[in-house]
């Protein structure tokens, strides 16, 4: 159990377009999901915390109007990068807390989505 | 806020040797410390975790130790194998449901 998927696994888009990334918990319900961004050879930087049925909480410096997060169900959270620019190119990874497996704090990560903005 | 420091940034060992990665944290309220392994182009995979009411935890070749007084925790990998080569991240959190704060990662290379 505790499988998290992401779609797409990679995407190439033109500057100015919007890109939607989906994060799904496949075999459990996740009330809380997290979105991270990772640049090459760097650590994971938290972007926002996504709670089902409520507004996401964004980290300082992350533009909420640019990175739209929707956690509409207990198994799906989406991240939309609006008006993407080349500097938004990165590896986006989501994680989800499993309510019953492991410690209450345990997070399981998706495989990531590689975004390249031309 | 919490700050997690991780050392070394790179580590090269021979197959069969042991590898040790160390992390320190700043927030004394932190009570959960997971370790993740990330292979190239993939998401992090949880390999072991420890809570602050435990000093050591072991799972086959992997062990984690925690020193709450000194606010540091370490990952120990014994009998390393080439497939252990990856980037390892330590993390900390202080409350159920809150996000993890990650260290900068350690690139482990195991040569045969």
Coordinates of C-alpha atoms in Angstrom, one line a residue:
Chain A
X1 CA 0.0 0.0 0.0
X2 CA 0.9 3.7 0.1
X3 CA 1.3 4.3 -3.6
X4 CA 1.3 7.8 -5.0
X5 CA 1.2 8.5 -8.7
X6 CA 1.8 11.6 -10.7
X7 CA 0.7 12.5 -14.2
X8 CA 2.3 13.4 -16.5
X9 CA 5.8 12.1 -15.8
X10 CA 7.2 14.8 -18.0
X11 CA 5.9 17.7 -20.0
X12 CA 7.3 20.2 -22.4
X13 CA 5.4 23.4 -23.0
X14 CA 5.8 26.8 -24.6
X15 CA 6.4 29.9 -22.5
X16 CA 3.1 31.5 -21.5
X17 CA 1.0 28.4 -21.4
X18 CA -0.4 26.6 -18.4
X19 CA 0.4 23.1 -17.3
X20 CA -1.6 20.9 -14.9
X21 CA 0.1 18.2 -12.9
X22 CA -2.0 15.5 -11.1
X23 CA -1.1 13.7 -7.9
X24 CA -3.1 10.7 -6.9
X25 CA -3.0 8.4 -3.8
X26 CA -3.9 5.1 -5.4
X27 CA -4.7 2.8 -2.5
X28 CA -5.5 5.2 0.4
X29 CA -7.2 8.4 1.1
X30 CA -5.0 11.4 1.8
X31 CA -6.4 14.4 3.6
X32 CA -3.1 16.2 3.2
X33 CA -0.8 16.3 0.3
X34 CA 2.3 18.3 -0.2
X35 CA 3.9 19.8 -3.3
X36 CA 7.7 20.2 -3.7
X37 CA 10.0 21.5 -6.3
X38 CA 13.5 20.2 -6.9
X39 CA 16.1 21.8 -9.1
X40 CA 19.0 19.8 -10.5
X41 CA 21.3 18.5 -7.8
X42 CA 19.4 20.3 -5.1
X43 CA 17.1 19.3 -2.3
X44 CA 13.4 19.3 -2.2
X45 CA 11.8 22.7 -1.5
X46 CA 8.3 22.7 -0.1
X47 CA 5.9 24.8 -2.2
X48 CA 2.6 24.3 -0.5
X49 CA 0.5 22.1 1.7
X50 CA -2.8 20.9 0.2
X51 CA -5.7 20.0 2.4
X52 CA -8.8 18.3 1.0
X53 CA -11.7 20.7 0.8
X54 CA -9.8 23.8 1.9
X55 CA -7.4 26.3 0.4
X56 CA -3.8 25.4 0.1
X57 CA -1.1 26.9 2.4
X58 CA 1.8 28.3 0.4
X59 CA 5.3 28.7 1.6
X60 CA 6.9 32.1 1.7
X61 CA 8.0 33.2 -1.7
X62 CA 5.7 30.9 -3.7
X63 CA 3.1 32.8 -5.7
X64 CA -0.3 31.3 -5.1
X65 CA -1.7 32.9 -8.2
X66 CA 1.0 31.3 -10.3
X67 CA 0.9 27.9 -8.7
X68 CA -2.7 26.9 -8.4
X69 CA -3.4 24.0 -6.1
X70 CA -6.7 22.1 -6.0
X71 CA -7.3 19.2 -3.6
X72 CA -10.9 18.4 -4.6
X73 CA -11.0 14.8 -3.4
X74 CA -9.3 12.6 -0.9
X75 CA -7.2 10.9 -3.6
X76 CA -6.4 13.8 -6.0
X77 CA -4.5 17.0 -5.8
X78 CA -3.6 19.1 -8.8
X79 CA -0.9 21.7 -9.3
X80 CA -1.4 24.1 -12.2
X81 CA 1.6 26.2 -13.3
X82 CA 0.0 29.2 -14.9
X83 CA 1.7 31.3 -17.6
X84 CA 4.8 29.1 -17.3
X85 CA 8.2 30.6 -18.0
X86 CA 11.6 29.0 -18.5
X87 CA 12.5 29.6 -14.9
X88 CA 9.6 27.4 -13.9
X89 CA 11.4 24.4 -15.5
X90 CA 12.0 22.0 -12.6
X91 CA 11.1 18.6 -11.1
X92 CA 7.8 18.8 -9.3
X93 CA 7.1 16.1 -6.7
X94 CA 4.0 15.5 -4.6
X95 CA 3.7 13.6 -1.4
X96 CA 0.8 12.3 0.7
X97 CA 0.3 11.3 4.2
X98 CA -1.1 7.8 4.8
X99 CA -3.6 8.0 7.7
X100 CA -3.1 4.5 8.9
X101 CA 0.3 3.3 7.7
X102 CA 3.5 4.2 9.4
X103 CA 3.9 7.1 11.7
X104 CA 1.3 9.9 11.5
X105 CA 4.0 12.0 10.0
X106 CA 5.0 9.5 7.3
X107 CA 4.9 10.9 3.8
X108 CA 4.9 8.9 0.6
X109 CA 6.2 10.5 -2.5
X110 CA 5.1 10.4 -6.1
X111 CA 7.6 9.7 -9.0
X112 CA 7.8 13.3 -9.9
X113 CA 6.9 15.4 -13.0
X114 CA 9.7 16.9 -15.1
X115 CA 8.6 20.3 -16.5
X116 CA 10.5 22.0 -19.3
X117 CA 9.3 25.4 -20.5
X118 CA 10.7 26.6 -23.8
Chain B
X1 CA 11.8 27.6 11.8
X2 CA 13.5 24.2 11.5
X3 CA 16.8 23.9 9.7
X4 CA 18.4 20.6 8.8
X5 CA 22.1 20.3 7.9
X6 CA 23.4 17.2 6.2
X7 CA 26.9 15.9 5.8
X8 CA 28.8 14.8 3.7
X9 CA 27.4 16.1 0.4
X10 CA 29.2 13.3 -1.4
X11 CA 30.4 9.9 -0.2
X12 CA 32.3 7.2 -2.1
X13 CA 32.8 3.8 -0.7
X14 CA 33.8 0.4 -1.9
X15 CA 31.3 -2.4 -2.1
X16 CA 31.0 -4.1 1.2
X17 CA 32.1 -1.1 3.2
X18 CA 29.8 0.8 5.6
X19 CA 28.5 4.3 4.9
X20 CA 27.4 6.9 7.4
X21 CA 25.5 10.0 6.7
X22 CA 24.9 12.6 9.5
X23 CA 22.2 15.3 10.0
X24 CA 21.6 17.9 12.6
X25 CA 18.4 19.8 13.2
X26 CA 17.7 23.1 15.0
X27 CA 14.2 22.8 16.3
X28 CA 14.1 20.9 19.6
X29 CA 10.4 20.3 19.1
X30 CA 11.1 18.1 16.0
X31 CA 10.1 14.5 16.8
X32 CA 10.1 12.6 13.5
X33 CA 13.1 11.9 11.3
X34 CA 12.8 10.0 8.1
X35 CA 15.4 9.1 5.5
X36 CA 14.7 9.0 1.8
X37 CA 16.6 7.5 -1.1
X38 CA 16.2 9.2 -4.4
X39 CA 17.4 7.6 -7.7
X40 CA 18.0 9.7 -10.7
X41 CA 14.8 11.0 -12.2
X42 CA 12.6 9.4 -9.6
X43 CA 10.7 10.5 -6.5
X44 CA 12.2 10.0 -3.0
X45 CA 11.6 6.6 -1.5
X46 CA 11.2 6.2 2.3
X47 CA 13.8 3.8 3.6
X48 CA 13.6 4.2 7.3
X49 CA 12.3 6.6 9.9
X50 CA 12.6 7.2 13.6
X51 CA 10.7 9.0 16.2
X52 CA 12.1 10.9 19.1
X53 CA 11.1 8.4 21.7
X54 CA 13.5 5.9 20.2
X55 CA 17.2 6.1 20.1
X56 CA 17.9 3.5 17.4
X57 CA 16.1 1.6 14.7
X58 CA 17.4 -1.1 12.4
X59 CA 16.0 -2.7 9.2
X60 CA 18.4 -5.3 7.7
X61 CA 21.4 -3.4 6.4
X62 CA 20.1 0.0 7.3
X63 CA 20.0 1.7 10.7
X64 CA 19.2 5.1 12.1
X65 CA 20.4 6.5 15.4
X66 CA 19.1 9.6 17.1
X67 CA 20.6 11.8 19.8
X68 CA 18.0 14.2 21.0
X69 CA 20.3 16.0 23.3
X70 CA 22.8 16.8 20.6
X71 CA 20.0 17.2 18.0
X72 CA 21.6 15.0 15.5
X73 CA 20.7 11.7 13.7
X74 CA 22.6 9.4 11.4
X75 CA 21.9 6.9 8.7
X76 CA 24.1 3.8 8.7
X77 CA 24.3 1.4 5.7
X78 CA 26.3 -1.7 6.2
X79 CA 27.6 -4.1 3.5
X80 CA 27.0 -1.5 0.8
X81 CA 26.1 -2.7 -2.7
X82 CA 26.3 -0.9 -6.0
X83 CA 22.5 -0.6 -6.0
X84 CA 22.7 1.5 -2.9
X85 CA 24.2 4.3 -5.1
X86 CA 21.7 7.2 -5.0
X87 CA 21.1 10.5 -3.3
X88 CA 20.0 10.2 0.3
X89 CA 18.0 12.9 2.1
X90 CA 17.3 13.3 5.8
X91 CA 14.3 15.2 7.0
X92 CA 12.6 16.4 10.1
X93 CA 9.2 17.5 11.2
X94 CA 7.7 18.5 14.5
X95 CA 4.1 17.7 14.2
X96 CA 1.9 15.2 12.6
X97 CA 0.5 16.6 9.3
X98 CA 3.2 19.2 8.9
X99 CA 5.6 19.3 6.0
X100 CA 9.1 17.8 6.2
X101 CA 12.1 20.0 6.2
X102 CA 14.9 18.3 4.1
X103 CA 18.6 18.3 4.3
X104 CA 20.6 19.1 1.1
X105 CA 21.2 15.5 0.3
X106 CA 24.2 13.1 0.1
X107 CA 25.3 11.5 -3.1
X108 CA 26.4 8.0 -2.3
X109 CA 28.5 6.1 -4.8
X110 CA 29.3 2.5 -4.2
X111 CA 31.9 1.1 -6.5
X112 CA 32.4 -2.7 -7.1

